[in-house]
mmCIF file of C-alpha atoms in Angstrom:
data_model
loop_
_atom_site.group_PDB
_atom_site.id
_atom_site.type_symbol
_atom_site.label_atom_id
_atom_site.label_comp_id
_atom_site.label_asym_id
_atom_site.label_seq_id
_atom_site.Cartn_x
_atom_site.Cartn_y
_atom_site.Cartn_z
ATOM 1 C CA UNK A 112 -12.404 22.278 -32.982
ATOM 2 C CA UNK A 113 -9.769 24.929 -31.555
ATOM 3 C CA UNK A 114 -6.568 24.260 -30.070
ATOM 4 C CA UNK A 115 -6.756 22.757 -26.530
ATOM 5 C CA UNK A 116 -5.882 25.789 -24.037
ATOM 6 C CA UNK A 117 -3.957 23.283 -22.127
ATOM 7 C CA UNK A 118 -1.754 20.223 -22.692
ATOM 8 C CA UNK A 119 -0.729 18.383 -19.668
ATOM 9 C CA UNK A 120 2.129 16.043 -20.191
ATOM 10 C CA UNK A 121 1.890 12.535 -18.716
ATOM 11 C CA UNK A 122 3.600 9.002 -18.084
ATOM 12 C CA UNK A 123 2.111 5.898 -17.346
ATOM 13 C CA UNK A 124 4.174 3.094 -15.454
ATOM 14 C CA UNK A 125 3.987 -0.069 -13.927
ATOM 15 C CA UNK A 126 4.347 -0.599 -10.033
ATOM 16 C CA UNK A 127 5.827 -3.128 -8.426
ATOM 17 C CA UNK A 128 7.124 -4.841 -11.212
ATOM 18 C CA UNK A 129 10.314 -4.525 -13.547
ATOM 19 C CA UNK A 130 8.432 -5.915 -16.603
ATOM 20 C CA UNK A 131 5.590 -4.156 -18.787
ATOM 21 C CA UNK A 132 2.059 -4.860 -18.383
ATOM 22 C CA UNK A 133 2.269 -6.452 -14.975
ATOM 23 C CA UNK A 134 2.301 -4.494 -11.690
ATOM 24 C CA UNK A 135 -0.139 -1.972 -10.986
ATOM 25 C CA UNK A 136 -0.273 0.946 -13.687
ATOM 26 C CA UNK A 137 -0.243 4.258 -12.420
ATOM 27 C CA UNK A 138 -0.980 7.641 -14.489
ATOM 28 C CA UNK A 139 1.800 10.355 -13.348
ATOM 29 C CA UNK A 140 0.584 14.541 -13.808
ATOM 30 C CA UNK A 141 4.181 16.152 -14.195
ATOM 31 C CA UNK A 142 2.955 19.754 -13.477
ATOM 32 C CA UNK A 143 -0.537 20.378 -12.396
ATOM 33 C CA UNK A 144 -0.283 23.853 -11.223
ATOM 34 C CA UNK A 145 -3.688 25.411 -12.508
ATOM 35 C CA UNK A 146 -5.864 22.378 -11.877
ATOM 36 C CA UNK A 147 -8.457 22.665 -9.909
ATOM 37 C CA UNK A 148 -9.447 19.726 -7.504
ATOM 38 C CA UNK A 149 -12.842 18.706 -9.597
ATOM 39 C CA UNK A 150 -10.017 18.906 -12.343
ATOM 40 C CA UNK A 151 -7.836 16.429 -11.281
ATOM 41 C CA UNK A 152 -10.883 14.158 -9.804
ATOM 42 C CA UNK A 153 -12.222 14.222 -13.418
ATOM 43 C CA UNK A 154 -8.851 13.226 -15.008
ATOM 44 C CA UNK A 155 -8.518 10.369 -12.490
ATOM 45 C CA UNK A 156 -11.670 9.369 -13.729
ATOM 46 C CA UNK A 157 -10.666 9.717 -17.619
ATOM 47 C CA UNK A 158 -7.520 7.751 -16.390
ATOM 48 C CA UNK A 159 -9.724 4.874 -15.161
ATOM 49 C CA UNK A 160 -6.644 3.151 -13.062
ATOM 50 C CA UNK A 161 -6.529 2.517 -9.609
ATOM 51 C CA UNK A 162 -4.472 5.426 -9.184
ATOM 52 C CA UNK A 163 -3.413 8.723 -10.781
ATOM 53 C CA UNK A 164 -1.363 11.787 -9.532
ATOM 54 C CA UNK A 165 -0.252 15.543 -10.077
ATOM 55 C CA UNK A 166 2.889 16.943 -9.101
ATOM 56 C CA UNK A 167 2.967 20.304 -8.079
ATOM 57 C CA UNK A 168 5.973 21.224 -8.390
ATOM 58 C CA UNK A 169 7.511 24.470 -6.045
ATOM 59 C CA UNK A 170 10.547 26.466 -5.656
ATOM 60 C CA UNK A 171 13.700 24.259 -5.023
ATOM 61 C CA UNK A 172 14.184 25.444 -1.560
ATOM 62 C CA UNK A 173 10.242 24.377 -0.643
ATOM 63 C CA UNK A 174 10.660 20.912 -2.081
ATOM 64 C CA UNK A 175 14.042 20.509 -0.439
ATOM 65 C CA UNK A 176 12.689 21.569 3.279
ATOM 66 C CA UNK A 177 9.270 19.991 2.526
ATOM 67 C CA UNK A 178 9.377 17.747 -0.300
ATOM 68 C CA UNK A 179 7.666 17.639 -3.551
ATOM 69 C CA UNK A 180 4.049 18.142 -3.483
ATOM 70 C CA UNK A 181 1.900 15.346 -4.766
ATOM 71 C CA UNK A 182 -1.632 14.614 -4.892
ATOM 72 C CA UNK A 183 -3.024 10.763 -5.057
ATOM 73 C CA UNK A 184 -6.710 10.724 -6.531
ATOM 74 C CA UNK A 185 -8.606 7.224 -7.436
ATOM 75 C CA UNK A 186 -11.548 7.604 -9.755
ATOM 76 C CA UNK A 187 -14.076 7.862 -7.022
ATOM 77 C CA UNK A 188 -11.800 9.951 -4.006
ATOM 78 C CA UNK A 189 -8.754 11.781 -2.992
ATOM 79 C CA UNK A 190 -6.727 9.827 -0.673
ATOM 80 C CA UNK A 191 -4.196 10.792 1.901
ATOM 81 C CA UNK A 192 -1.778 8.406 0.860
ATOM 82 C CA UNK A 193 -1.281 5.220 -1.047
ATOM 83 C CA UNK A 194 1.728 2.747 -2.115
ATOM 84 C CA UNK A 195 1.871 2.631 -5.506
ATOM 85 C CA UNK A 196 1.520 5.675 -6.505
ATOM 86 C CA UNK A 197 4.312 7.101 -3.899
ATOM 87 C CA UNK A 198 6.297 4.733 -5.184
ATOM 88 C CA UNK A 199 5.624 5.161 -9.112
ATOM 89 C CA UNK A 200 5.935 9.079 -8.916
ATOM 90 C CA UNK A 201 9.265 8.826 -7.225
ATOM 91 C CA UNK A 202 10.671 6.962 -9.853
ATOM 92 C CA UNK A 203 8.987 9.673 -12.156
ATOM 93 C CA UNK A 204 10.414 12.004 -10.127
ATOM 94 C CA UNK A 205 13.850 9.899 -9.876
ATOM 95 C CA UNK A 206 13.804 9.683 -13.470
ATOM 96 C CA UNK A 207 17.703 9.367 -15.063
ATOM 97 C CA UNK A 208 19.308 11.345 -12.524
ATOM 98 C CA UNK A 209 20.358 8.366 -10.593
ATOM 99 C CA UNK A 210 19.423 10.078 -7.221
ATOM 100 C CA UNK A 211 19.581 8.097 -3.951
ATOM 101 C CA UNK A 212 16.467 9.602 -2.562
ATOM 102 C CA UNK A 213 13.352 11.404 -3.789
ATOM 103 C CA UNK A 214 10.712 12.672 -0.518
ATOM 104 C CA UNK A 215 7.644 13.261 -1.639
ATOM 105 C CA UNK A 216 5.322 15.768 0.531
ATOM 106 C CA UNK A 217 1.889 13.645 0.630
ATOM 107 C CA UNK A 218 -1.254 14.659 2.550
ATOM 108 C CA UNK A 219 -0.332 12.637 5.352
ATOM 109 C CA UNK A 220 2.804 14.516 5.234
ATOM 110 C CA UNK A 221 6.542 13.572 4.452
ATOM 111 C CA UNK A 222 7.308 10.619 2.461
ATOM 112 C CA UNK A 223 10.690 9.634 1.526
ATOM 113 C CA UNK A 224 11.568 6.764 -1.280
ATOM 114 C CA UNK A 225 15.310 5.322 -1.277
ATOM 115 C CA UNK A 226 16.831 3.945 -4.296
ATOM 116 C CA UNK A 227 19.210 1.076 -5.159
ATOM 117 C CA UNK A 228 21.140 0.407 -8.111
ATOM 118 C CA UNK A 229 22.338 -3.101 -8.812
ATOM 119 C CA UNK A 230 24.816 -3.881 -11.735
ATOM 120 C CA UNK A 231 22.505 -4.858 -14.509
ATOM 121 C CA UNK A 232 19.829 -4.945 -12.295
ATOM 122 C CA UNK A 233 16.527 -2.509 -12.781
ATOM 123 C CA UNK A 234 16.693 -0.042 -10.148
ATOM 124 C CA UNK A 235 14.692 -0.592 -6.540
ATOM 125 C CA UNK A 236 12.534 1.993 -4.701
ATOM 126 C CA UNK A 237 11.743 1.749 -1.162
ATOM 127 C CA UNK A 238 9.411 3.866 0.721
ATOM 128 C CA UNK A 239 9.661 4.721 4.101
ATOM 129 C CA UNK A 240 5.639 4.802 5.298
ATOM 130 C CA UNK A 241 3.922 6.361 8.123
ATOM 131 C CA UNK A 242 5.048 4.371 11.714
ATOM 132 C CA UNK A 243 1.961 1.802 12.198
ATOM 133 C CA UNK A 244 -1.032 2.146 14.423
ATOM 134 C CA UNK A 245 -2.353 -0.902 15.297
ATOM 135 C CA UNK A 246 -6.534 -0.559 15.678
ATOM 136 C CA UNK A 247 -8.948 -3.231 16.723
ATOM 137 C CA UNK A 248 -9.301 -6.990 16.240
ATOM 138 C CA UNK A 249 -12.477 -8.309 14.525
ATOM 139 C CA UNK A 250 -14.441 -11.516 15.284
ATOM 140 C CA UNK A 251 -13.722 -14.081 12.992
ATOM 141 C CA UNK A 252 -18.104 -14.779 12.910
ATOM 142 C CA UNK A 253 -18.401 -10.500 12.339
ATOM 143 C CA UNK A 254 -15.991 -10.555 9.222
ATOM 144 C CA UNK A 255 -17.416 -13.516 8.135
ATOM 145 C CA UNK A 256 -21.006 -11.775 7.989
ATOM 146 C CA UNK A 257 -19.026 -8.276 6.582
ATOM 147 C CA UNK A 258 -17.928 -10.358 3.477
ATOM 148 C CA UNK A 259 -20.172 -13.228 2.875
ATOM 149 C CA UNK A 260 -17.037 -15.826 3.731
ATOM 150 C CA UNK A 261 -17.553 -18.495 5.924
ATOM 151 C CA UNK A 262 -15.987 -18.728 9.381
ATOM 152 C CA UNK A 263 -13.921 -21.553 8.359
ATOM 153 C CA UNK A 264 -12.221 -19.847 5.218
ATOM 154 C CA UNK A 265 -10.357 -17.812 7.564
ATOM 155 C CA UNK A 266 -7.113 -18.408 9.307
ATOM 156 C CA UNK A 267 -7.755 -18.727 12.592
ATOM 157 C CA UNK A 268 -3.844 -18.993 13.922
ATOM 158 C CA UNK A 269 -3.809 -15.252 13.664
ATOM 159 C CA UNK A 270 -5.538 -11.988 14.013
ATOM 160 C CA UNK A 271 -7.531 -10.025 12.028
ATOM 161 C CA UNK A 272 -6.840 -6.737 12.321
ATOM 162 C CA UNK A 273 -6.932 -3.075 11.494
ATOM 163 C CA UNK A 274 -3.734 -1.130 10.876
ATOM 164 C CA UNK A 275 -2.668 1.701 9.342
ATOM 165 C CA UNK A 276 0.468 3.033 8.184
ATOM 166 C CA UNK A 277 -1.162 6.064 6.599
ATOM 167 C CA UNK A 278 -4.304 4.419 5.319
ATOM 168 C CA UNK A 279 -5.964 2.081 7.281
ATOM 169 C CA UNK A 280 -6.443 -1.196 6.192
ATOM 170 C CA UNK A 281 -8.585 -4.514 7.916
ATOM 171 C CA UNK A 282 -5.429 -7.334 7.187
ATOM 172 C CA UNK A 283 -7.666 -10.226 6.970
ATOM 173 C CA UNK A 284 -5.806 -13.721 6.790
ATOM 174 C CA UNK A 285 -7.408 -16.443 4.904
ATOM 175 C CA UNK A 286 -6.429 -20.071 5.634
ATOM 176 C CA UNK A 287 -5.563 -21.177 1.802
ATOM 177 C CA UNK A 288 -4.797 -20.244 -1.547
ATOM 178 C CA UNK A 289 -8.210 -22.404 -2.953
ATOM 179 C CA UNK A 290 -9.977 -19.552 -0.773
ATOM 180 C CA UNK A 291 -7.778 -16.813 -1.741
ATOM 181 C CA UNK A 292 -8.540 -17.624 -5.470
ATOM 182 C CA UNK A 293 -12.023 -18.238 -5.203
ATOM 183 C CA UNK A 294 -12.917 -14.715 -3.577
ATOM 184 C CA UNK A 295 -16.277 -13.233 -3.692
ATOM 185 C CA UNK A 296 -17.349 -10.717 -1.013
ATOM 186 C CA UNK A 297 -20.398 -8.436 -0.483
ATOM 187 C CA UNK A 298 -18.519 -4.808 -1.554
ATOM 188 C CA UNK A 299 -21.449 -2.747 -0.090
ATOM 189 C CA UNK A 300 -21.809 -4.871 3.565
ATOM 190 C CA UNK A 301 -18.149 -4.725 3.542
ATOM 191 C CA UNK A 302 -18.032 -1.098 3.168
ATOM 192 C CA UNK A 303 -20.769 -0.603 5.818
ATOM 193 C CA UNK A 304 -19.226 -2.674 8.267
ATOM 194 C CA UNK A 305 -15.434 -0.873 7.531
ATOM 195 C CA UNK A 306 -17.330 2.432 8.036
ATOM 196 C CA UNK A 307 -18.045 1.822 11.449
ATOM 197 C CA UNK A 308 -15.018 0.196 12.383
ATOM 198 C CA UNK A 309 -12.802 2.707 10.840
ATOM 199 C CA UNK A 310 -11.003 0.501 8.442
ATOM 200 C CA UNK A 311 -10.486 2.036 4.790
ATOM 201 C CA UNK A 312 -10.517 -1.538 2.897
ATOM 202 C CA UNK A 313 -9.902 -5.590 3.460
ATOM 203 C CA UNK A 314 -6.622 -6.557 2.668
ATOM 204 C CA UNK A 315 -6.819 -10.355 2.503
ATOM 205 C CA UNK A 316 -3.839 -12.569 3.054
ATOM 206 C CA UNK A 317 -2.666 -16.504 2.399
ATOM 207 C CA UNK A 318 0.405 -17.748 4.220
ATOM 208 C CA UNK A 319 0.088 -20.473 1.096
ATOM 209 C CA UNK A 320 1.626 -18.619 -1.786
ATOM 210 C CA UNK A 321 2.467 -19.122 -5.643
ATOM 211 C CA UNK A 322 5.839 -18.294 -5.650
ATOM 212 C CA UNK A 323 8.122 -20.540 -2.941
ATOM 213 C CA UNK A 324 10.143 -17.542 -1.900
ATOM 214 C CA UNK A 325 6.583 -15.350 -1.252
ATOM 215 C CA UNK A 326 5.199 -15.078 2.559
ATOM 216 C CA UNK A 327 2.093 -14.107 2.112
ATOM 217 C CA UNK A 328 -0.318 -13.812 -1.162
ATOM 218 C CA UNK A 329 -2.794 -11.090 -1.192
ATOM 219 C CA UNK A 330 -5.636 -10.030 -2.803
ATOM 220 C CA UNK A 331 -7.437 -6.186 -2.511
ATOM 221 C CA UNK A 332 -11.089 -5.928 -4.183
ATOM 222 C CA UNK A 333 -12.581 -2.513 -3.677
ATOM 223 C CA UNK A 334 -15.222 -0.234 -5.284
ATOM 224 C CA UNK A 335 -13.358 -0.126 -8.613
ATOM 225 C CA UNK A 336 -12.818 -3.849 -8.714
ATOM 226 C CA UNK A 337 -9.245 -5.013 -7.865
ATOM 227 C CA UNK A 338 -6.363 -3.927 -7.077
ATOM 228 C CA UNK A 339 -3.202 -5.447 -8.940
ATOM 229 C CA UNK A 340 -0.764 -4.186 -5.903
ATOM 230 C CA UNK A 341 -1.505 -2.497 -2.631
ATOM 231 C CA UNK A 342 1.562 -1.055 -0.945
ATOM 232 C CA UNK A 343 -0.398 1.387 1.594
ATOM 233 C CA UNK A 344 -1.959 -2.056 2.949
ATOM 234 C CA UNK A 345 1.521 -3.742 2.276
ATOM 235 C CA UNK A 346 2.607 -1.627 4.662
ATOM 236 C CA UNK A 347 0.505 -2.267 6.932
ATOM 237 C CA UNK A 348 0.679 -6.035 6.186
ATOM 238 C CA UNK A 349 4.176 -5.818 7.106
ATOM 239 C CA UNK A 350 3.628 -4.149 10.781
ATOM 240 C CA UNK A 351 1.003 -7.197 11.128
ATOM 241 C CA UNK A 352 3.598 -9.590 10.312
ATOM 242 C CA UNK A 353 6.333 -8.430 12.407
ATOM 243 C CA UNK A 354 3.935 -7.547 15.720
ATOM 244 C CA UNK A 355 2.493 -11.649 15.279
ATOM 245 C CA UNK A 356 5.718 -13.229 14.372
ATOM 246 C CA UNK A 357 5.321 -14.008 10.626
ATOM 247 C CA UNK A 358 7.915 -12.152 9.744
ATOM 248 C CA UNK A 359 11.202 -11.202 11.508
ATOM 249 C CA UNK A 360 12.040 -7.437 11.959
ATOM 250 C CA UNK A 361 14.497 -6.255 9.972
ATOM 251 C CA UNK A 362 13.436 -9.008 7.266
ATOM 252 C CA UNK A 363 12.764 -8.140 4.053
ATOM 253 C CA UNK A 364 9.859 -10.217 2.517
ATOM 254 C CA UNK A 365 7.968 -10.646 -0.930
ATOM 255 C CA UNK A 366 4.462 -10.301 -0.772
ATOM 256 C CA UNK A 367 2.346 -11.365 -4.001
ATOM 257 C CA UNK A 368 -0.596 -9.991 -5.293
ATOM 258 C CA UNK A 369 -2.185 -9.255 -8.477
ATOM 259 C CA UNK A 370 -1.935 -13.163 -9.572
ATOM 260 C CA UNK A 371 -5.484 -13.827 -10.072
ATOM 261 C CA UNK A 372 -6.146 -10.835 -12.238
ATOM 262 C CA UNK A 373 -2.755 -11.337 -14.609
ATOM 263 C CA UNK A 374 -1.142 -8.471 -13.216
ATOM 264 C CA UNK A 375 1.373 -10.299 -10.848
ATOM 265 C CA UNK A 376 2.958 -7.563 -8.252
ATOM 266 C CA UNK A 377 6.045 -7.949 -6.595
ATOM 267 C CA UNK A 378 6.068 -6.150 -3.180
ATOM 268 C CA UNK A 379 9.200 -6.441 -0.666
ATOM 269 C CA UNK A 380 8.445 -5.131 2.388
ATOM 270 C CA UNK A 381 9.675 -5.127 6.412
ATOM 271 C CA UNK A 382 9.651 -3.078 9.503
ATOM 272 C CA UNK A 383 11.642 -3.319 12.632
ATOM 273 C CA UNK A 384 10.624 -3.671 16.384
ATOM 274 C CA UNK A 385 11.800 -1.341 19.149
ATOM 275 C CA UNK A 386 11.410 -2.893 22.181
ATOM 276 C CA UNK A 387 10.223 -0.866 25.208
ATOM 277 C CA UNK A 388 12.604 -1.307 27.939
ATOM 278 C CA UNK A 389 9.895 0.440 30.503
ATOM 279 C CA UNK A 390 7.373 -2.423 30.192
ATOM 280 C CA UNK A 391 9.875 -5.465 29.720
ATOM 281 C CA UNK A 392 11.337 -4.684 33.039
ATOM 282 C CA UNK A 393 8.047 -5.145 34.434
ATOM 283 C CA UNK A 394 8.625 -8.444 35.901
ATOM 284 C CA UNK A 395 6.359 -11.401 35.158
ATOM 285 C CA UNK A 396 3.875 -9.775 33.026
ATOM 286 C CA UNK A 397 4.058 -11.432 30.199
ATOM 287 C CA UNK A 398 0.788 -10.261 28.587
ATOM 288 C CA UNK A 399 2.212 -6.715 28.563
ATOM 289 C CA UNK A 400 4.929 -7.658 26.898
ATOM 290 C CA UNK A 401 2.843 -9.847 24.597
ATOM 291 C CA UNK A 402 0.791 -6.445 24.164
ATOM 292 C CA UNK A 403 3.449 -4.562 23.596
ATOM 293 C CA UNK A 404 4.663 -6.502 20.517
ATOM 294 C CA UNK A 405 1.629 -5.820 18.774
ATOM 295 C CA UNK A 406 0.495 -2.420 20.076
ATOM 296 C CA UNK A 407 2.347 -0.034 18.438
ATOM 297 C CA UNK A 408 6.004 -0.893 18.740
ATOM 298 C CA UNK A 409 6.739 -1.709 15.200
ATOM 299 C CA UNK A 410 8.478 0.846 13.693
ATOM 300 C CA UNK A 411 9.978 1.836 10.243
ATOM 301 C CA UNK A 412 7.473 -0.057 7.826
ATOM 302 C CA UNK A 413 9.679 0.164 4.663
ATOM 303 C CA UNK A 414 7.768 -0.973 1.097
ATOM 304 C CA UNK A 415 9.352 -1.651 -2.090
ATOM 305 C CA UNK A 416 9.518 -2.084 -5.432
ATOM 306 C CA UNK A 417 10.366 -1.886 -9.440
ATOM 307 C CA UNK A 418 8.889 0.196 -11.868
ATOM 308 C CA UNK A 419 9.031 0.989 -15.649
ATOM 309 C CA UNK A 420 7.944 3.369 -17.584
ATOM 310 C CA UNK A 421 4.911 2.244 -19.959
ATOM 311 C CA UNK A 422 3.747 5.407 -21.651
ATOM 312 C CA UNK A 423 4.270 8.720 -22.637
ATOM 313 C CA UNK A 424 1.640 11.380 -23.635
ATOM 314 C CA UNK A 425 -0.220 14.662 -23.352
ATOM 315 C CA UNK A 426 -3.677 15.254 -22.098
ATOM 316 C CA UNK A 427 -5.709 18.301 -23.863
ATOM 317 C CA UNK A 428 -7.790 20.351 -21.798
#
């Protein structure tokens, strides 16, 4: 055999976690200039993690008007945008330089990752995702039928419903953690049913967590099994929370996921609320303002994180 034509340097880190082999692992492209999109589909496929992505890197003036350009592929698709891997490659990005701030220009456009350094503490990413939109609420009894659940496995004291913060995601809440760990759905009548109701994935939630200082515990099974940490539908978790009152704006909360499948994730996320002066004035109509809470006045969905660095290599091609 000759010499491969090209070697393509790689990492390999863990999201959403500061401690190897937990999180959700994420294969980082430092320069794939000269790939070609069946290319990096097929390498995300060789990678056979949730996630993998190729920076493309640009002249300095480009990335610093526009960001740096990065492309998020699982093994099946090429997505838009999603958590993880945002966050992961901005800590590649990041990586000794001790920079406050790495934006990253996505497909969904602009997104920018803060970072805070602790005294002996492992450093902390936050991304800034898209501002929410809120989409429809589902019938408990049409979910149910989606997934194979049963009506009374879900919590009925809130909503289920779609939002996206880049990606949109069907936040489903489920009343316990015995239901949360026992999870089974139908993957292809799910899929059918998100089709047409313009939901990407479930994200299922559990007010009843492991950890005491968790809100919610989650739980993302998709067409490549499960996912150890979701921070697109974190994201979007976190505009739920804040536009039905399980979380405060402004507060920063852990969500937990990853538990069942030994890859415990760490996600802190929150949002704030703008209130809209025009419709609170509106006297006595307290289902607008009701409305308004949840339709699209959460703002600033921030998602963070740890990560560390796993692996270092070189892919021949």
């Amino acid at each position: 055999m000759g010499q491969p034509s090209r070697r393509l340097a790689m990492t390999q880190w863990d999201v959403f976690s500061s401690k190897p082999l937990e999180g959700n692992s994420l294969a980082v492209f430092h320069d794939g200039r000269g790939l070609s999109d069946a290319e990096m589909q097929a390498i995300a496929k060789e990678m056979n993690l949730s996630e993998t992505t190729f920076i493309l890197p640009r002249d300095g003036g480009t990335e610093k008007e526009r960001g740096i350009r990065v492309r998020i592929f699982t093994v099946q698709e090429e997505l838009p945008f999603a958590g993880h891997p945002t966050l992961g490659t901005a800590f590649a990005l990041r990586g000794q330089s001790g920079a406050k701030q790495v934006v990253l220009e996505l497909n969904v456009g602009k997104v920018k990752v803060d970072f805070e350094d602790g005294a002996g503490q492992p450093a902390f990413g936050e991304m800034t995702q898209l501002d929410p939109t809120f989409g429809m609420r589902h019938e408990r009894g049409a979910i149910a039928r989606a997934t194979g659940l049963r009506e009374q496995d879900f919590d009925d004291s809130l909503p289920i419903q779609t939002v996206s913060t880049g990606l949109p995601y069907t936040v489903t809440p489920l009343k316990s953690l015995s239901v949360m760990r026992n999870l089974q759905i139908d993957l292809t009548r799910a899929a059918e049913y998100l089709a047409k109701t313009e939901g990407k994935f479930f994200y299922f939630v559990s007010r009843e967590t492991m950890a005491r200082e968790a809100r919610l515990h989650a739980r993302m099974l998709f067409y490549n099994g499960e996912d150890p940490a979701t921070g697109s539908a974190a994201g979007c978790a976190a505009a739920w929370m804040v536009a039905h009152g399980v979380a405060k704006p402004e507060e920063r909360v852990l969500i937990e996921q990853g538990v069942e499948m030994k890859r415990p994730s760490r996600i802190f996320v929150r949002a704030s609320y703008r209130e809209n002066h025009r419709e609170n004035h509106r006297e006595n109509d307290r289902e607008t303002r009701s409305e308004s809470r949840s339709d699209n006045r959460v703002v600033n969905v921030r998602v963070g994180g740890h990560s560390v660095e796993i692996m270092r290599g070189e892919v021949f091609l």
